[in-house]
CSV table of C-alpha atoms in Angstrom, one decimal:
chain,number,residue,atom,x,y,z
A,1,UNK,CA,-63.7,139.4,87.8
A,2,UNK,CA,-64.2,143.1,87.3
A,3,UNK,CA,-64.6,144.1,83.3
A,4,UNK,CA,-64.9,147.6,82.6
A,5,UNK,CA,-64.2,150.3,79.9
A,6,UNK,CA,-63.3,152.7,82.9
A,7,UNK,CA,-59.9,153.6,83.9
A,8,UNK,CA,-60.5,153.0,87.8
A,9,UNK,CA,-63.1,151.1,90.0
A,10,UNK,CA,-65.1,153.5,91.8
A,11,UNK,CA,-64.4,153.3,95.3
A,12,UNK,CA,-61.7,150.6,95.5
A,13,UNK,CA,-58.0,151.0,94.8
A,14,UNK,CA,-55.5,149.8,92.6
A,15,UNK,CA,-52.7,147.8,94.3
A,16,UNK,CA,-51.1,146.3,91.9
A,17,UNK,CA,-51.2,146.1,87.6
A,18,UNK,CA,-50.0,143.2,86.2
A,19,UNK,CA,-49.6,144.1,82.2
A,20,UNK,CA,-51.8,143.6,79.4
A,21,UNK,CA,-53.9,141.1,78.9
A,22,UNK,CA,-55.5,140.1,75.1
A,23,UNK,CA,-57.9,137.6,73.9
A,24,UNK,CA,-58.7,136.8,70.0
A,25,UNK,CA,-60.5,135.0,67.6
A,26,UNK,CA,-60.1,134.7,64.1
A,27,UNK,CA,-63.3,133.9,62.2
A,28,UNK,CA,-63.6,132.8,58.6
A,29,UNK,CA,-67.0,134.8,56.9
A,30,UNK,CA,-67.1,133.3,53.7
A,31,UNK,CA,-70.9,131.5,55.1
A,32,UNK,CA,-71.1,135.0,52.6
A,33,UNK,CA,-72.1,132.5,50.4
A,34,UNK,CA,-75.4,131.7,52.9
A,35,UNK,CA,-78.2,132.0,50.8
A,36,UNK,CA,-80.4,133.9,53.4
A,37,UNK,CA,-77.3,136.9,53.1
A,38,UNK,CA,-77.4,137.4,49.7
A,39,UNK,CA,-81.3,137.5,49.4
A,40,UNK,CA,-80.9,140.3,52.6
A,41,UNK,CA,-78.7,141.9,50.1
A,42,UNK,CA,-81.1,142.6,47.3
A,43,UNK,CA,-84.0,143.7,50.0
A,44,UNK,CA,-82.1,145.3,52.6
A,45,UNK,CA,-82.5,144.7,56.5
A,46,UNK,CA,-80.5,143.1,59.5
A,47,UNK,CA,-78.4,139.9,59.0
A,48,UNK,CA,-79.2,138.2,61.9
A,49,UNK,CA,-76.9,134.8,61.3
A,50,UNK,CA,-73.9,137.5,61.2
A,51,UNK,CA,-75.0,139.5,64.3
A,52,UNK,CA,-75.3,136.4,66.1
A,53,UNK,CA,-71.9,134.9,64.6
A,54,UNK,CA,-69.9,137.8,65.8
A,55,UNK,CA,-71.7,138.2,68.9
A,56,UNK,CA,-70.2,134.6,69.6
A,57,UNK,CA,-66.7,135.8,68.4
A,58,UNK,CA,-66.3,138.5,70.2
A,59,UNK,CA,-67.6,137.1,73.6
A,60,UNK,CA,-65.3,134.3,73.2
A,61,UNK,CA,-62.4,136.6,72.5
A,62,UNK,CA,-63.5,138.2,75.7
A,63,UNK,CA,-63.6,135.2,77.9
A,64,UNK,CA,-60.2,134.2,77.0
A,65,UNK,CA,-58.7,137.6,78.4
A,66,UNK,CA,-60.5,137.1,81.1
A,67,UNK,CA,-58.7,133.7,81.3
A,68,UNK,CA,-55.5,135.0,80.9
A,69,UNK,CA,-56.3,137.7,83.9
A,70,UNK,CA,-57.1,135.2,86.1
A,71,UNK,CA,-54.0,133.4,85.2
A,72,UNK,CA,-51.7,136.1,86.5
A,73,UNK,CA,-53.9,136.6,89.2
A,74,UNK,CA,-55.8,139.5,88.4
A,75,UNK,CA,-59.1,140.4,89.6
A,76,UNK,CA,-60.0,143.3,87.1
A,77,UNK,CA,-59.5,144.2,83.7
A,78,UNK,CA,-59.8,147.8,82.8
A,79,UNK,CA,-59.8,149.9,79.9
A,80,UNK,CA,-61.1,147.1,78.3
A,81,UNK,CA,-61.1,147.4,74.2
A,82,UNK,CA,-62.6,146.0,71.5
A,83,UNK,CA,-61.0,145.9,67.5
A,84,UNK,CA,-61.9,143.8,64.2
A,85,UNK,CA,-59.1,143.8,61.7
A,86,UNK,CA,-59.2,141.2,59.1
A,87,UNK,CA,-56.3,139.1,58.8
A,88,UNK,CA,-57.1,137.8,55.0
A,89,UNK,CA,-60.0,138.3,52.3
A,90,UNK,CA,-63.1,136.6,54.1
A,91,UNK,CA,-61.7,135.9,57.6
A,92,UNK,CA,-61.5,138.5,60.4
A,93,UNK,CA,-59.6,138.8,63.8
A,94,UNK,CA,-61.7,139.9,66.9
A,95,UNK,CA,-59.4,140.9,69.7
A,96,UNK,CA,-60.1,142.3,73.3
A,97,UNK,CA,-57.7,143.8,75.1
A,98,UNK,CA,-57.1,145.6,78.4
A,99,UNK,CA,-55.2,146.0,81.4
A,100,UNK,CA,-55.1,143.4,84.4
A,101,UNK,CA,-55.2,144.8,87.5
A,102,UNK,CA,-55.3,144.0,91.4
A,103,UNK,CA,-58.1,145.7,93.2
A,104,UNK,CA,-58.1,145.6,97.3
B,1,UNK,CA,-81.2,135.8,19.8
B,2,UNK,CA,-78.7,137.9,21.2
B,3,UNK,CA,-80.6,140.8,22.2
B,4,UNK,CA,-82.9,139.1,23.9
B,5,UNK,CA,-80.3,138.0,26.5
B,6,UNK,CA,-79.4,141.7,27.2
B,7,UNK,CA,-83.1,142.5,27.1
B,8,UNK,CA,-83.6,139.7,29.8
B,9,UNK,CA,-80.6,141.2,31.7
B,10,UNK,CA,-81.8,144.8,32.1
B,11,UNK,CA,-85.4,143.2,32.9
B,12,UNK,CA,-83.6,141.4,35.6
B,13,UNK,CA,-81.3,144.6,37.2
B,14,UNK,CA,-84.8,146.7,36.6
B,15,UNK,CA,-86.8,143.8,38.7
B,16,UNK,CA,-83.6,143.8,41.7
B,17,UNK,CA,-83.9,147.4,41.7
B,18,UNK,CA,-88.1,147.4,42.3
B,19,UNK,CA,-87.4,144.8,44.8
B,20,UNK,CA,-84.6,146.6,46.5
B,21,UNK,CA,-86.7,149.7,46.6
B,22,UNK,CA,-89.5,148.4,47.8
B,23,UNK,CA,-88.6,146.2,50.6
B,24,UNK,CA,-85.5,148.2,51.7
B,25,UNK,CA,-87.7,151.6,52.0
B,26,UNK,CA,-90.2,149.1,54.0
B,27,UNK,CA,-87.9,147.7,56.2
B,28,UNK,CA,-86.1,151.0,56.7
B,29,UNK,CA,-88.7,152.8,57.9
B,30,UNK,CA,-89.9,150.1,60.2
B,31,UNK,CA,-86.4,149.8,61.6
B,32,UNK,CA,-86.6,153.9,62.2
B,33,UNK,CA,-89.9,153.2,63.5
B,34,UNK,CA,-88.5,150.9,66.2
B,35,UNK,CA,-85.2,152.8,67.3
B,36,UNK,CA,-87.4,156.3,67.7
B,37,UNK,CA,-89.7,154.0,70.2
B,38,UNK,CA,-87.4,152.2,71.6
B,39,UNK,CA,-85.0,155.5,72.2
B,40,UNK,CA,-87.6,157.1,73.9
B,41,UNK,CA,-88.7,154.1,75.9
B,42,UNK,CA,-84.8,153.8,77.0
B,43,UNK,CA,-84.1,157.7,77.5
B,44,UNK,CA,-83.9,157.5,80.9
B,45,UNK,CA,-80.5,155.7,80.7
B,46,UNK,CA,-78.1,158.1,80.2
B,47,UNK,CA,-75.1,157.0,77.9
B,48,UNK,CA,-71.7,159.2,78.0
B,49,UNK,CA,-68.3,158.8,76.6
B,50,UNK,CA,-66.1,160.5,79.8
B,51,UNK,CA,-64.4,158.4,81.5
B,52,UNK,CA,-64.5,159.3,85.3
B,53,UNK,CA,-67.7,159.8,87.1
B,54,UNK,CA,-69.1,162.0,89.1
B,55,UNK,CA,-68.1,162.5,92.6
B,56,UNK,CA,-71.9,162.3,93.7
B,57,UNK,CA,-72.2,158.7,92.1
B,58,UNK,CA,-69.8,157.4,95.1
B,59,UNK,CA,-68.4,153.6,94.9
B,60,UNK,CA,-71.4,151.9,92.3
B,61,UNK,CA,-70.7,148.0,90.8
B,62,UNK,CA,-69.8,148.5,87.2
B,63,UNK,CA,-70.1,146.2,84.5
B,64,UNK,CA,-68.7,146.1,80.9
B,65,UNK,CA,-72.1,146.2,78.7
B,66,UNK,CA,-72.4,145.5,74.6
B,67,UNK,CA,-74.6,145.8,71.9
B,68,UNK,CA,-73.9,145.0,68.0
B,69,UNK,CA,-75.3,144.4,65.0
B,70,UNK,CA,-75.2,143.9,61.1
B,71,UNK,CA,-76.9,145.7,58.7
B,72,UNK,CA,-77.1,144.3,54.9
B,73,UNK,CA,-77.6,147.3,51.9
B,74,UNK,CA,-80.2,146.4,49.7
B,75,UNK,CA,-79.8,146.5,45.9
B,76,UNK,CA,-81.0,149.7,45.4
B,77,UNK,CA,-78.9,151.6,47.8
B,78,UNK,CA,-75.8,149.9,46.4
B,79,UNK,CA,-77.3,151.2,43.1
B,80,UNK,CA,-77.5,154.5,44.0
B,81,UNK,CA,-73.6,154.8,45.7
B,82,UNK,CA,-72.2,153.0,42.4
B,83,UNK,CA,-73.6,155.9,40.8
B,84,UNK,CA,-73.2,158.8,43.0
B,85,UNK,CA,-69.2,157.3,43.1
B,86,UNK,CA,-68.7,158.8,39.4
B,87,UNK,CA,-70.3,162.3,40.9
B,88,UNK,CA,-68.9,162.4,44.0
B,89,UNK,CA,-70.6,163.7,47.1
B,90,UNK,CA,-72.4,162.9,50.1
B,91,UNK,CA,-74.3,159.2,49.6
B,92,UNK,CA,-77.5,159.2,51.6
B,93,UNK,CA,-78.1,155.7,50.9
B,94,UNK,CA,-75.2,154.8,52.9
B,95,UNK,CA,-75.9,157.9,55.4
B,96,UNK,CA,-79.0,156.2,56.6
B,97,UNK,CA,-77.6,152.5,56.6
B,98,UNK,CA,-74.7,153.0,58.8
B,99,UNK,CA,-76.9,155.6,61.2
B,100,UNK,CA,-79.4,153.2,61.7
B,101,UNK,CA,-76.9,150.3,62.8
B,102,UNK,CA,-74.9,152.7,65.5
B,103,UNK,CA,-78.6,153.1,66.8
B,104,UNK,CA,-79.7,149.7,67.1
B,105,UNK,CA,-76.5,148.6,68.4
B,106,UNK,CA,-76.4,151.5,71.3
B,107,UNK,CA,-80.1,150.5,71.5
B,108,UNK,CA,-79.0,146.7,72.2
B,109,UNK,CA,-76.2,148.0,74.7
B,110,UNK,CA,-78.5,150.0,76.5
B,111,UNK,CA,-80.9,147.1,77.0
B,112,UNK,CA,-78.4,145.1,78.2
B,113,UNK,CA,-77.5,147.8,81.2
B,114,UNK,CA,-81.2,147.7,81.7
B,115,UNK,CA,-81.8,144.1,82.5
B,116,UNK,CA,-78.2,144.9,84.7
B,117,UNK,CA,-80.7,147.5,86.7
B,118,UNK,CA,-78.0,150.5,85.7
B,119,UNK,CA,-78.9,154.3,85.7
B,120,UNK,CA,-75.4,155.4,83.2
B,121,UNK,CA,-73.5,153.8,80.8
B,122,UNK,CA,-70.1,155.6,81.2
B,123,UNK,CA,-66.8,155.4,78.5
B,124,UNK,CA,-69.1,154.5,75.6
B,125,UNK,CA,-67.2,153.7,72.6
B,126,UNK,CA,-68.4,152.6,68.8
B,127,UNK,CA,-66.6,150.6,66.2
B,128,UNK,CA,-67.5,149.9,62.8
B,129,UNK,CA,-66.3,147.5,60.4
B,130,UNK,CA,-67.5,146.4,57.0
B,131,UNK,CA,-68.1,142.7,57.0
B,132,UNK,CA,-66.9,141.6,53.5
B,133,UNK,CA,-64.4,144.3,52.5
B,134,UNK,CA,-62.7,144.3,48.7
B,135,UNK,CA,-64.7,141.1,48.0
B,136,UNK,CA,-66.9,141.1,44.8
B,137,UNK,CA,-69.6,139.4,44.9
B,138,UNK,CA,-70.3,139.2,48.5
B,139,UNK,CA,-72.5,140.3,51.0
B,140,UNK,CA,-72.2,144.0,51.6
B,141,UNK,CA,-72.9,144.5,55.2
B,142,UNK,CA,-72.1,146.7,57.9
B,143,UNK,CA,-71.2,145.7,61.7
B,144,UNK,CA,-71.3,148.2,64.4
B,145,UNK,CA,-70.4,147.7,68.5
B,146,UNK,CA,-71.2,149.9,70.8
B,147,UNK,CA,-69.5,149.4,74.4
B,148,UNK,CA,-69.3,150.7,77.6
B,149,UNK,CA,-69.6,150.5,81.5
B,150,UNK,CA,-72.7,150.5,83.4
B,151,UNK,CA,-73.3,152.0,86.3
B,152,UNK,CA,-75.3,150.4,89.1
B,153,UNK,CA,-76.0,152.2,92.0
């Protein structure tokens, strides 16, 4: 499975799109209450229970539109993107979305 | 009785304040120290936003490549934008915070590519998002990602 940001893949053709394909995850944040988090908050510095926690999300949002490329039969996704919206106070949607695509 | 509560309570925002100083100018200026070496360690990799590449690159693998992170304010900066939000005007607190995350995480992407053995990170986009928006009392904390495609020849 091709993943890319690009429009095209260099030197091979499109021969067929097959729609839009989407993965998400919707993750609740409130470990906010994490002791480590709020004692980063007074001194400042990277949270790394956070970068690591949304790391996860978002990979796993990513490997189910990959799973649903492979279900139509794609073999790319291009013009892959990337949002976080949150859905309620102190949870958060990660969604990945792009276009499935046939490459010869 | 009573007073010495509130005197207790200022001692106590006085003390966060110190602290939030103190540790967030450390640990800022180590972090800057770390992005300008690691910026000019990676500044071979070149990292665009177009989207098409050039004809001379002919038919290379591309991968989707990504890089994020979260950055927590200290007390002090937070201090400093409550205030500067009755003034108005540029916060510089905030300024720093939010340019040293977009650094670190293109710095993250970029070391991902790397590993990959790429020369060009093509279609690079950012996106920002506050962790704990609207919520009082939580952890204020910014998140940025910085993706693209690399380009291995």
């Amino acid at each position: 499975m091709i993943t890319s940001t690009l429009e095209i893949v260099p030197g091979r053709t499109i021969t067929q799109h097959l729609g839009i394909v989407q993965g998400s995850t919707v993750r609740a944040k409130n470990i906010g209450r994490d002791i480590a988090a709020s004692l980063k908050n007074i001194v400042g510095g990277e949270l790394k229970g956070y970068s690591e926690l949304l790391g996860e999300s978002r990979r796993e949002a990513f490997e189910r539109m990959v799973q649903q490329a492979e279900a139509k039969g794609a073999n790319a996704v291009l013009n892959v993107r990337f949002t976080t919206s949150s859905v309620a106070q102190g949870a958060s949607e990660i969604l990945a979305y792009g276009s499935a695509v046939v490459v010869e | 009785m009573e007073y010495l509560t509130e005197i207790w309570q200022i001692l106590l925002v006085v003390l966060l304040l110190m602290l939030g100083y103190g540790f967030g100018r450390l640990a800022e200026r180590r972090h800057y120290r770390t992005i300008l070496r690691r910026e000019e360690a990676l500044g071979d990799l070149i990292v665009v936003c177009s989207k098409t590449l050039p004809e001379a690159a002919g038919a290379p693998a591309t991968r989707l490549v990504m890089g994020s992170v979260v950055v927590s304010v200290d007390y002090f900066k937070r201090f400093v934008a409550h205030l500067r939000m009755l003034f108005g005007g540029r916060v510089h607190t905030y300024e720093s915070l939010v340019d040293r995350a977009r650094r670190e995480a293109l710095l993250r992407m970029q070391a991902e590519a790397k590993a990959l053995g790429a020369t060009m990170i093509f279609n690079t986009r950012f996106e920002t998002s506050s962790i704990s928006k609207g919520q009082d009392k939580s952890v204020g904390s910014v998140e940025v990602l910085a993706y693209g495609t690399a380009v291995i020849p």
